[in-house]
mmCIF file of C-alpha atoms in Angstrom:
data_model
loop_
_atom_site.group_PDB
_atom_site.id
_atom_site.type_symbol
_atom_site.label_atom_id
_atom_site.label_comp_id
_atom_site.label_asym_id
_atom_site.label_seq_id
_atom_site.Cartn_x
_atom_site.Cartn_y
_atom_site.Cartn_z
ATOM 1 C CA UNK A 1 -19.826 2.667 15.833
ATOM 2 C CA UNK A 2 -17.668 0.808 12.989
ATOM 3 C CA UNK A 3 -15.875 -2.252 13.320
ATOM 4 C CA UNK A 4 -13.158 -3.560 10.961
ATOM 5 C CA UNK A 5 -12.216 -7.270 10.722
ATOM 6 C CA UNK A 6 -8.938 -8.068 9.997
ATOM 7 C CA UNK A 7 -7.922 -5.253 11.168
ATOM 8 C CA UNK A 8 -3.717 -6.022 12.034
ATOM 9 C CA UNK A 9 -3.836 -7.382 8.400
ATOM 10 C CA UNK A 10 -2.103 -5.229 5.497
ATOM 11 C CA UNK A 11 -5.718 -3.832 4.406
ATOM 12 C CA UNK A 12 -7.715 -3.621 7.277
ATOM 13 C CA UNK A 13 -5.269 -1.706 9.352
ATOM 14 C CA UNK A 14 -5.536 1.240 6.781
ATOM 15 C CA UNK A 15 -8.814 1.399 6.545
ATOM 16 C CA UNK A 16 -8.743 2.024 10.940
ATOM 17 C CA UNK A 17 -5.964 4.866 10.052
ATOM 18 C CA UNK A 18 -7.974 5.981 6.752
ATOM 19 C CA UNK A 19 -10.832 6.343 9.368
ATOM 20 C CA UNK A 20 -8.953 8.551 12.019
ATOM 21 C CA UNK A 21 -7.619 10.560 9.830
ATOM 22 C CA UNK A 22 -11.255 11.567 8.260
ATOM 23 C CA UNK A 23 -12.246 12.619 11.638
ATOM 24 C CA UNK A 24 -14.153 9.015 13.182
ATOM 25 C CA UNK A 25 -13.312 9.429 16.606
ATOM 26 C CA UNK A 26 -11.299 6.745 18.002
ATOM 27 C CA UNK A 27 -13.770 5.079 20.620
ATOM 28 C CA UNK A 28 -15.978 4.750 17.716
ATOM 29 C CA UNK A 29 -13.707 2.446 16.313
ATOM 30 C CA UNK A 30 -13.590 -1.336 16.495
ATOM 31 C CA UNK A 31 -11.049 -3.229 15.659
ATOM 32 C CA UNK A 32 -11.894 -6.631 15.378
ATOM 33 C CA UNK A 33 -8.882 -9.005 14.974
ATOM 34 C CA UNK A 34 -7.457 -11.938 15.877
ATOM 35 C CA UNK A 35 -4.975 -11.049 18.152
ATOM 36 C CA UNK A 36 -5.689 -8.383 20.088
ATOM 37 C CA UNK A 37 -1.983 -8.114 21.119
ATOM 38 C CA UNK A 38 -1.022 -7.026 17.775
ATOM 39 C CA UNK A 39 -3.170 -3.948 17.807
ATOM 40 C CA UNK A 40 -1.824 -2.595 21.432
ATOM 41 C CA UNK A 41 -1.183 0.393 19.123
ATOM 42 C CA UNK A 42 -4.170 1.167 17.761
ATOM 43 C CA UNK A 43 -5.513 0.699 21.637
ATOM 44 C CA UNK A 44 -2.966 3.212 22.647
ATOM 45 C CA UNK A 45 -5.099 5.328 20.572
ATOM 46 C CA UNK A 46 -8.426 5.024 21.704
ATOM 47 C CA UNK A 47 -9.290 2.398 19.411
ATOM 48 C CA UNK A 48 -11.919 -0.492 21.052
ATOM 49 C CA UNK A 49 -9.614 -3.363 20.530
ATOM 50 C CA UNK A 50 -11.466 -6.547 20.301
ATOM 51 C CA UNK A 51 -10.950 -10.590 19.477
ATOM 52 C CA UNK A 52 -12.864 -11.594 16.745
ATOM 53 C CA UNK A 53 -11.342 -14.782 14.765
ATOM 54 C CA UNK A 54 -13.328 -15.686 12.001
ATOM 55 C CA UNK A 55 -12.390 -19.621 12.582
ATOM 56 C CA UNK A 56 -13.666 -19.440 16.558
ATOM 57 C CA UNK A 57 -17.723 -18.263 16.146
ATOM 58 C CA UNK A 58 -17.869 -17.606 19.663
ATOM 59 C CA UNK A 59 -15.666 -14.928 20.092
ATOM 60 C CA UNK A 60 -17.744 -12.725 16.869
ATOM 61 C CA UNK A 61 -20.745 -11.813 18.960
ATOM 62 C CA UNK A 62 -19.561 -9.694 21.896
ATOM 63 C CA UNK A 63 -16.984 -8.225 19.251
ATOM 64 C CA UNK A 64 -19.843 -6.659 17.098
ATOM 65 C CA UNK A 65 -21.695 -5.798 19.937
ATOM 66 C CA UNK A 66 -22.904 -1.928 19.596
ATOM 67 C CA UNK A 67 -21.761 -1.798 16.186
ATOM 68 C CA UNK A 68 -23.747 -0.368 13.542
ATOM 69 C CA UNK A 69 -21.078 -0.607 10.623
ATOM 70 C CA UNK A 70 -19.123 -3.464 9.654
ATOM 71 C CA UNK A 71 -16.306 -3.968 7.327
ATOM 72 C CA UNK A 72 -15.539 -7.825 6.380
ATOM 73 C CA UNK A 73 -12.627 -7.738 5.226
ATOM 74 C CA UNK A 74 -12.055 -11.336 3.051
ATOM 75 C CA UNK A 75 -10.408 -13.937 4.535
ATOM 76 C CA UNK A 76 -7.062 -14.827 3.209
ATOM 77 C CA UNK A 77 -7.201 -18.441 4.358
ATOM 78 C CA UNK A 78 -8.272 -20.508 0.914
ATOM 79 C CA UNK A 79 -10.577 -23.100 1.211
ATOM 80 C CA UNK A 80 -12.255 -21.695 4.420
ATOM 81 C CA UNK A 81 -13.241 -18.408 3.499
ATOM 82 C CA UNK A 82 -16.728 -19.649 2.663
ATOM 83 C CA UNK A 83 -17.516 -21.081 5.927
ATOM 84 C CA UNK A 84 -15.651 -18.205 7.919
ATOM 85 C CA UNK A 85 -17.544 -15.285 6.049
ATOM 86 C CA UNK A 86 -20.709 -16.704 7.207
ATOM 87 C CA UNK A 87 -19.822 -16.985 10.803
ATOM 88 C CA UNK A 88 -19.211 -13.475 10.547
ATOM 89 C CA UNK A 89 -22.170 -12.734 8.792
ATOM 90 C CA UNK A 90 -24.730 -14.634 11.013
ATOM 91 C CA UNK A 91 -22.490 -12.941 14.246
ATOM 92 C CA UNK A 92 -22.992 -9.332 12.949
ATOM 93 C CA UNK A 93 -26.849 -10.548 12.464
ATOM 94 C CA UNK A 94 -27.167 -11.435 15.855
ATOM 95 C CA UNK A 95 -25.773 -8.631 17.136
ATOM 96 C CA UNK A 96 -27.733 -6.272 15.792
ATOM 97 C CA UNK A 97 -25.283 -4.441 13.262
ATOM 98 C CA UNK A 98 -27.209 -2.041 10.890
ATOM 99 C CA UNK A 99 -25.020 -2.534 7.954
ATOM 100 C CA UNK A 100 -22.004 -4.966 6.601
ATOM 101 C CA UNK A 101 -19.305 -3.493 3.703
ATOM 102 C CA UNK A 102 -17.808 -6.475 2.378
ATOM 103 C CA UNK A 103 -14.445 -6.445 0.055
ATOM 104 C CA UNK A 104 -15.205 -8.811 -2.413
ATOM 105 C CA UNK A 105 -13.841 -9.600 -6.135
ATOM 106 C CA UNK A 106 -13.721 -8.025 -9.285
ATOM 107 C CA UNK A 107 -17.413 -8.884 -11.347
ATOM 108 C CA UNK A 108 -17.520 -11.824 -8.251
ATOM 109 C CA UNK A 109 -20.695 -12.900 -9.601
ATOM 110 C CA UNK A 110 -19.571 -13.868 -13.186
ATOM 111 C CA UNK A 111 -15.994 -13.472 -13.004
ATOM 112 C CA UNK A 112 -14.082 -16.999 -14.436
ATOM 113 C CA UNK A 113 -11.260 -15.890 -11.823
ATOM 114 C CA UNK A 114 -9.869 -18.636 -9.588
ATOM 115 C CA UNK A 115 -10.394 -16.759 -6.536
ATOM 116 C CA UNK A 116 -14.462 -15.891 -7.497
ATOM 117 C CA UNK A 117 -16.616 -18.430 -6.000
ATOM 118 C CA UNK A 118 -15.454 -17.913 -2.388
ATOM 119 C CA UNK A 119 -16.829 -14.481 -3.135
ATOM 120 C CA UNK A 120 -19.664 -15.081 -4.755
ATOM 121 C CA UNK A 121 -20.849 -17.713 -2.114
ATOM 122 C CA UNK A 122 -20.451 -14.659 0.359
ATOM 123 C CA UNK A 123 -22.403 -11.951 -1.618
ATOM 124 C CA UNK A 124 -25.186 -14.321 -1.939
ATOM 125 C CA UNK A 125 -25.028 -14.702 1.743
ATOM 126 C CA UNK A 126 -25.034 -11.574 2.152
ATOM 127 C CA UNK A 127 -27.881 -10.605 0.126
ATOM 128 C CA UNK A 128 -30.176 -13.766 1.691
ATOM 129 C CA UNK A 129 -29.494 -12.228 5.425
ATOM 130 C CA UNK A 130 -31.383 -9.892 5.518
ATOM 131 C CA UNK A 131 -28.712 -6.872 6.197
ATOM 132 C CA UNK A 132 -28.217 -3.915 4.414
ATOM 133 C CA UNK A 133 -25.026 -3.939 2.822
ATOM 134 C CA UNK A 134 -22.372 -2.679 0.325
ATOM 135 C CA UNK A 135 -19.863 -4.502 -2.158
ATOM 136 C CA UNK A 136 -16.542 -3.573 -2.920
ATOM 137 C CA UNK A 137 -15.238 -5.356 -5.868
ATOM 138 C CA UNK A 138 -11.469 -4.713 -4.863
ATOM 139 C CA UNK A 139 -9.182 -5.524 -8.041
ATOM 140 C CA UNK A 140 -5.699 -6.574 -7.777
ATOM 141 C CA UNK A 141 -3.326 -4.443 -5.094
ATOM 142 C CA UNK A 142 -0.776 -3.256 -6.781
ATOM 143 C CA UNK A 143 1.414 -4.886 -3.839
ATOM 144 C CA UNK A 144 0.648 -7.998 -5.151
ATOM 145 C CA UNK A 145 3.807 -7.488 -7.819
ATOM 146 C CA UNK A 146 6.508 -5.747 -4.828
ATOM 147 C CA UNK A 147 8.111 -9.704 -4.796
ATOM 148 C CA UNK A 148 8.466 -9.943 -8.417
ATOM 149 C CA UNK A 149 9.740 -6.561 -8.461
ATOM 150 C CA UNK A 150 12.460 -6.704 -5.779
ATOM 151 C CA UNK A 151 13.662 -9.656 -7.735
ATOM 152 C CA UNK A 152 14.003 -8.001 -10.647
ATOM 153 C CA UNK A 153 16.806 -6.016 -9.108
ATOM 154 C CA UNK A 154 19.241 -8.470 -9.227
ATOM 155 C CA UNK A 155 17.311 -10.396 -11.999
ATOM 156 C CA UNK A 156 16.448 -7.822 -14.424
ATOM 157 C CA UNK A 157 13.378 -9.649 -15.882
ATOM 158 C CA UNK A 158 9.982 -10.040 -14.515
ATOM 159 C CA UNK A 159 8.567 -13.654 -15.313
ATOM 160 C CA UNK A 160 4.879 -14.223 -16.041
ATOM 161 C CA UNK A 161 2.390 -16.258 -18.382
ATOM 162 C CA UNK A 162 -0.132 -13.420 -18.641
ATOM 163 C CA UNK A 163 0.963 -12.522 -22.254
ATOM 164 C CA UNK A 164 -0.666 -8.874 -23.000
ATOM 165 C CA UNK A 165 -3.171 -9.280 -20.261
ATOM 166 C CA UNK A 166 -3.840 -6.077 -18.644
ATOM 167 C CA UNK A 167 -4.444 -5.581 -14.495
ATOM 168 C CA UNK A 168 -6.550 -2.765 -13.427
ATOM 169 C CA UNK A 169 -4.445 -2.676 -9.813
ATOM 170 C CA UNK A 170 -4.323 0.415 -7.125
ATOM 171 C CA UNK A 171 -2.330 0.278 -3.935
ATOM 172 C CA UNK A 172 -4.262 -0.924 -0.759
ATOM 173 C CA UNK A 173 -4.252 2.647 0.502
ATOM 174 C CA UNK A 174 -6.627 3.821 -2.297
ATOM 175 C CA UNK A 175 -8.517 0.974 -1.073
ATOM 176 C CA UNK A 176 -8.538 1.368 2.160
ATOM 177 C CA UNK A 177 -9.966 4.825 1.947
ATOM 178 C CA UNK A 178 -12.990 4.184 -0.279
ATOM 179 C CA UNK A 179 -13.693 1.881 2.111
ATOM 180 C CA UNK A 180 -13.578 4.418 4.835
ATOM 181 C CA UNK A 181 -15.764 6.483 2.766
ATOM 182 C CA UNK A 182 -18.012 3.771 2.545
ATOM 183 C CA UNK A 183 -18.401 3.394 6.160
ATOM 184 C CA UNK A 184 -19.035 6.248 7.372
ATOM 185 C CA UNK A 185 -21.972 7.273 5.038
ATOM 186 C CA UNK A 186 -24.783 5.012 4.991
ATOM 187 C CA UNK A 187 -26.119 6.339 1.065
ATOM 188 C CA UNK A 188 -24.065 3.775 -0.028
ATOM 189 C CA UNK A 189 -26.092 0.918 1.313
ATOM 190 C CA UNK A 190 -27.026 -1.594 -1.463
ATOM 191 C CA UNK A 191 -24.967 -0.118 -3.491
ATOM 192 C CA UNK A 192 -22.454 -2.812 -5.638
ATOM 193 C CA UNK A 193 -18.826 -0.634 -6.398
ATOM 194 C CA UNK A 194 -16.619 -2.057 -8.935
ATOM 195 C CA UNK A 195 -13.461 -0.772 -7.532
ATOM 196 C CA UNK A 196 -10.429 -0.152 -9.967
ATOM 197 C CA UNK A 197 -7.433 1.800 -10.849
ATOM 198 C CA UNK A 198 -7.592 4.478 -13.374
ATOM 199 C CA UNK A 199 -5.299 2.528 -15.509
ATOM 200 C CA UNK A 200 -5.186 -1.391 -16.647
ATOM 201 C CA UNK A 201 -1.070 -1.863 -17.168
ATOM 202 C CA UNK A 202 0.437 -4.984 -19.211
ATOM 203 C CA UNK A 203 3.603 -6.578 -17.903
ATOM 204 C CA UNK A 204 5.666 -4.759 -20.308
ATOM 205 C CA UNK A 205 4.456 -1.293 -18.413
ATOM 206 C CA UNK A 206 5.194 -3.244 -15.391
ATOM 207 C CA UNK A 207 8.383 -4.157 -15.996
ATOM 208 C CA UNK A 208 9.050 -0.071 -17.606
ATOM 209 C CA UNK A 209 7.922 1.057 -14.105
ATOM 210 C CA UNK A 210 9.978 -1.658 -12.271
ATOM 211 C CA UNK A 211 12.696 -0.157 -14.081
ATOM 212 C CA UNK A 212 11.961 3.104 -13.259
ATOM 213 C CA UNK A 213 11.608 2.825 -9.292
ATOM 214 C CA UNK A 214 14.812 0.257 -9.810
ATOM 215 C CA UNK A 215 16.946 2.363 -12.240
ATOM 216 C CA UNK A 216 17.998 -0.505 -13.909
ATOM 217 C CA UNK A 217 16.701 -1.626 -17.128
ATOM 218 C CA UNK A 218 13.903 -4.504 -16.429
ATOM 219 C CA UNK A 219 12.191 -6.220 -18.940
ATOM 220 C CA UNK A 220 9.200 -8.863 -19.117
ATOM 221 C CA UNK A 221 10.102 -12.413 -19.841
ATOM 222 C CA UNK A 222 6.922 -14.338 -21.328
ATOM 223 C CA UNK A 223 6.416 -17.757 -20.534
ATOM 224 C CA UNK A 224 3.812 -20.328 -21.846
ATOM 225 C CA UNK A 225 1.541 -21.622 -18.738
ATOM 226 C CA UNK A 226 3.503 -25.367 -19.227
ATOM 227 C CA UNK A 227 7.103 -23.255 -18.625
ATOM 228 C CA UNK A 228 5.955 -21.145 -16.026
ATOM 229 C CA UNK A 229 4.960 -24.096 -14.369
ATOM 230 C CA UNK A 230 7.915 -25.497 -14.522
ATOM 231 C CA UNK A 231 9.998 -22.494 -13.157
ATOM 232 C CA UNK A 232 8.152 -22.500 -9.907
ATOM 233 C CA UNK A 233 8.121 -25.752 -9.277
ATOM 234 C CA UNK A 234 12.230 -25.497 -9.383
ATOM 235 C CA UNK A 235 11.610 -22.828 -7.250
ATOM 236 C CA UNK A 236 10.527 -25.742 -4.705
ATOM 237 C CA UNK A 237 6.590 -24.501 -4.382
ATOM 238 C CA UNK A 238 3.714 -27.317 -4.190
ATOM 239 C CA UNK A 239 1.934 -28.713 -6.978
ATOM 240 C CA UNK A 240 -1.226 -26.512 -5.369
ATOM 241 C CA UNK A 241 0.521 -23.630 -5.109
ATOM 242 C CA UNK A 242 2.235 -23.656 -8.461
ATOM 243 C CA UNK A 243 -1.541 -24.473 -9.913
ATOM 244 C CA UNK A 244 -3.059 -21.089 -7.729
ATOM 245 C CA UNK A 245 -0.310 -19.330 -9.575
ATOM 246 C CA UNK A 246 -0.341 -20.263 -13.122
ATOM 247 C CA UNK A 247 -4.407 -20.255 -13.150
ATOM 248 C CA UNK A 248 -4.298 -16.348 -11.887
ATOM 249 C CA UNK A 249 -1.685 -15.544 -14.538
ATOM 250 C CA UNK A 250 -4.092 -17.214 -17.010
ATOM 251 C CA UNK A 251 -7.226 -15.383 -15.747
ATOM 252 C CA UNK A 252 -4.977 -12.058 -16.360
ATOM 253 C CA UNK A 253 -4.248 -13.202 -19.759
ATOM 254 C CA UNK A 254 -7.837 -13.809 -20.405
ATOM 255 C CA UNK A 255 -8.686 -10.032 -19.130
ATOM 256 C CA UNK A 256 -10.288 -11.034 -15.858
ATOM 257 C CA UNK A 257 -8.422 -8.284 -14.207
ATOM 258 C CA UNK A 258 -8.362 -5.698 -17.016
ATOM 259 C CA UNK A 259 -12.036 -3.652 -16.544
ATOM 260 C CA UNK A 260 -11.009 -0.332 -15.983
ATOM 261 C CA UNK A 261 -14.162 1.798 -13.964
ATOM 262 C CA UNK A 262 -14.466 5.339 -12.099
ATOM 263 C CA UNK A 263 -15.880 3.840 -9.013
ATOM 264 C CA UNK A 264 -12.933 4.126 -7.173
ATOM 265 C CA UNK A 265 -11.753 7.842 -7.991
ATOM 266 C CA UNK A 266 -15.255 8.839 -7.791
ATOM 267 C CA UNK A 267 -15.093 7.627 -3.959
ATOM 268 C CA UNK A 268 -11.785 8.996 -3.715
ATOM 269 C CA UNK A 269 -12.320 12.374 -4.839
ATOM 270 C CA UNK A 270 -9.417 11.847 -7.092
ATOM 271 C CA UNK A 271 -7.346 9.744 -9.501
ATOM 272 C CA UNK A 272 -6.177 6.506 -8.144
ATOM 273 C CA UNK A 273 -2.317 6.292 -7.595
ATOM 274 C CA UNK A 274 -0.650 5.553 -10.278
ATOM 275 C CA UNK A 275 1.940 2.216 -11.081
ATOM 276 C CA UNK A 276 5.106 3.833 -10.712
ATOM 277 C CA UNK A 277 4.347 6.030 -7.733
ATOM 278 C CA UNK A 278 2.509 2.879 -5.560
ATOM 279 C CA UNK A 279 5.864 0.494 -6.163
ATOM 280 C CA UNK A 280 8.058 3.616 -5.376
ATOM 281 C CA UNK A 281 6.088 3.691 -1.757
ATOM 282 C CA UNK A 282 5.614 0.578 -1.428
ATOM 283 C CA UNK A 283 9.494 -0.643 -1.881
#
């Protein structure tokens, strides 16, 4: 039986459909989420529905019960993820589960990236409880740019402080279905996958494929980090938001996102899906 956390969120409810579709039958299928209500769909299905919120403990133990594959699928909530991965963690321990599949961070355990730590913290966790596992260094989703594109149509410019630094993205999909690849085939237990798209893009690219899936000419407005600073505070965002922002751009710039490997397509069975095709889906 696998479970997936999160699994209403964007990622985790591709990696349930990545699993169907390869054939795991549905009642061997847990979702774990936190509101069960949201996944009366995937319940419709066949799929074992069950509450699992990483911020209440008590609900994690009956929802990995009989489950010998997990996928934690990182918190989104800043600040707690630490705390919330090990409830999980220590839950799936309990419970017996043979193996956890955890989507981590790019290089997580020397990576200067803002978001790192939480993720270290976890695979060190991880690797102190005692369960078999497997990593999955996700880079950035190409997703992560559909806001800055859609503005671009009226705008024409996308606005960044990354200067030539390159991102190594993929759409969630090609994510979602190494995971499932991962899951279902326990070889890949202590195995570490650095998980990128075939291609590491600058802004300038992004901006020529903006254009393209647009059909408007859009072009890539650099900004020093004090400037870009400034924009988004007149944009009305909080001094810790507009800090989260400008520090990402800056790891970018420094090449924290730019590592190009073949883990990903080697999982796939193919090339990863290309810039201009994953913001022509996605928009």
């Amino acid at each position: 039986m696998i479970a997936v956390t999160g699994a209403t969120g964007h990622l985790g409810r591709l990696v349930v459909e990545s699993l169907l579709e390869r054939g795991t039958p549905a009642d061997q299928v847990v979702a774990a989420v936190r509101t069960p209500a949201k996944a009366a769909d995937l319940a419709a299905r066949g799929v074992l529905v069950r509450e699992a919120d990483y911020s209440r403990p008590e609900t994690l133990a009956a929802a990995f019960e009989g489950v010998d594959t997990l996928l934690l699928v990182s918190s989104s909530e800043v600040g707690q993820r630490v705390p919330q991965h090990i409830a999980v963690i220590d839950a799936a321990k309990a419970a017996g589960v043979g193996r956890v599949v955890y989507t981590s961070a790019p290089q997580a355990d020397t990576s200067t990236l803002v978001l790192a730590p939480d993720h270290k913290a976890t695979e060190e966790y991880l690797a102190q409880s005692g369960l078999a596992t497997t990593i999955l260094r996700n880079n950035w989703y190409t997703e992560n740019y559909l806001q800055p594109v859609q503005q671009a149509k009226d705008s024409g410019e996308i606005l960044a402080s990354v200067g030539d630094g390159k991102v190594a993205s993929a759409p969630r999909s090609d994510f979602a279905e190494a995971a499932a690849v991962v899951l279902v085939d326990d070889s890949h237990a202590g195995k570490v996958y650095e998980l990128s798209g075939d291609v590491a893009w600058t802004h300038d690219e992004l901006a020529a494929a903006a254009g393209e899936v647009l059909g408007r000419e859009v072009s890539y407005h650099r900004v020093s980090p004090e400037e870009h600073a400034a924009v988004l505070a007149g944009f009305g965002l909080d001094e810790g938001t507009v800090g989260f922002v400008v520090a990402l751009d800056g790891n970018i710039r420094d090449g924290e996102l730019a590592t190009v490997t073949s883990d990903l397509s080697t999982l796939l069975g193919r090339p990863t899906t290309g810039l201009v095709e994953a913001l022509r889906a996605a928009l």
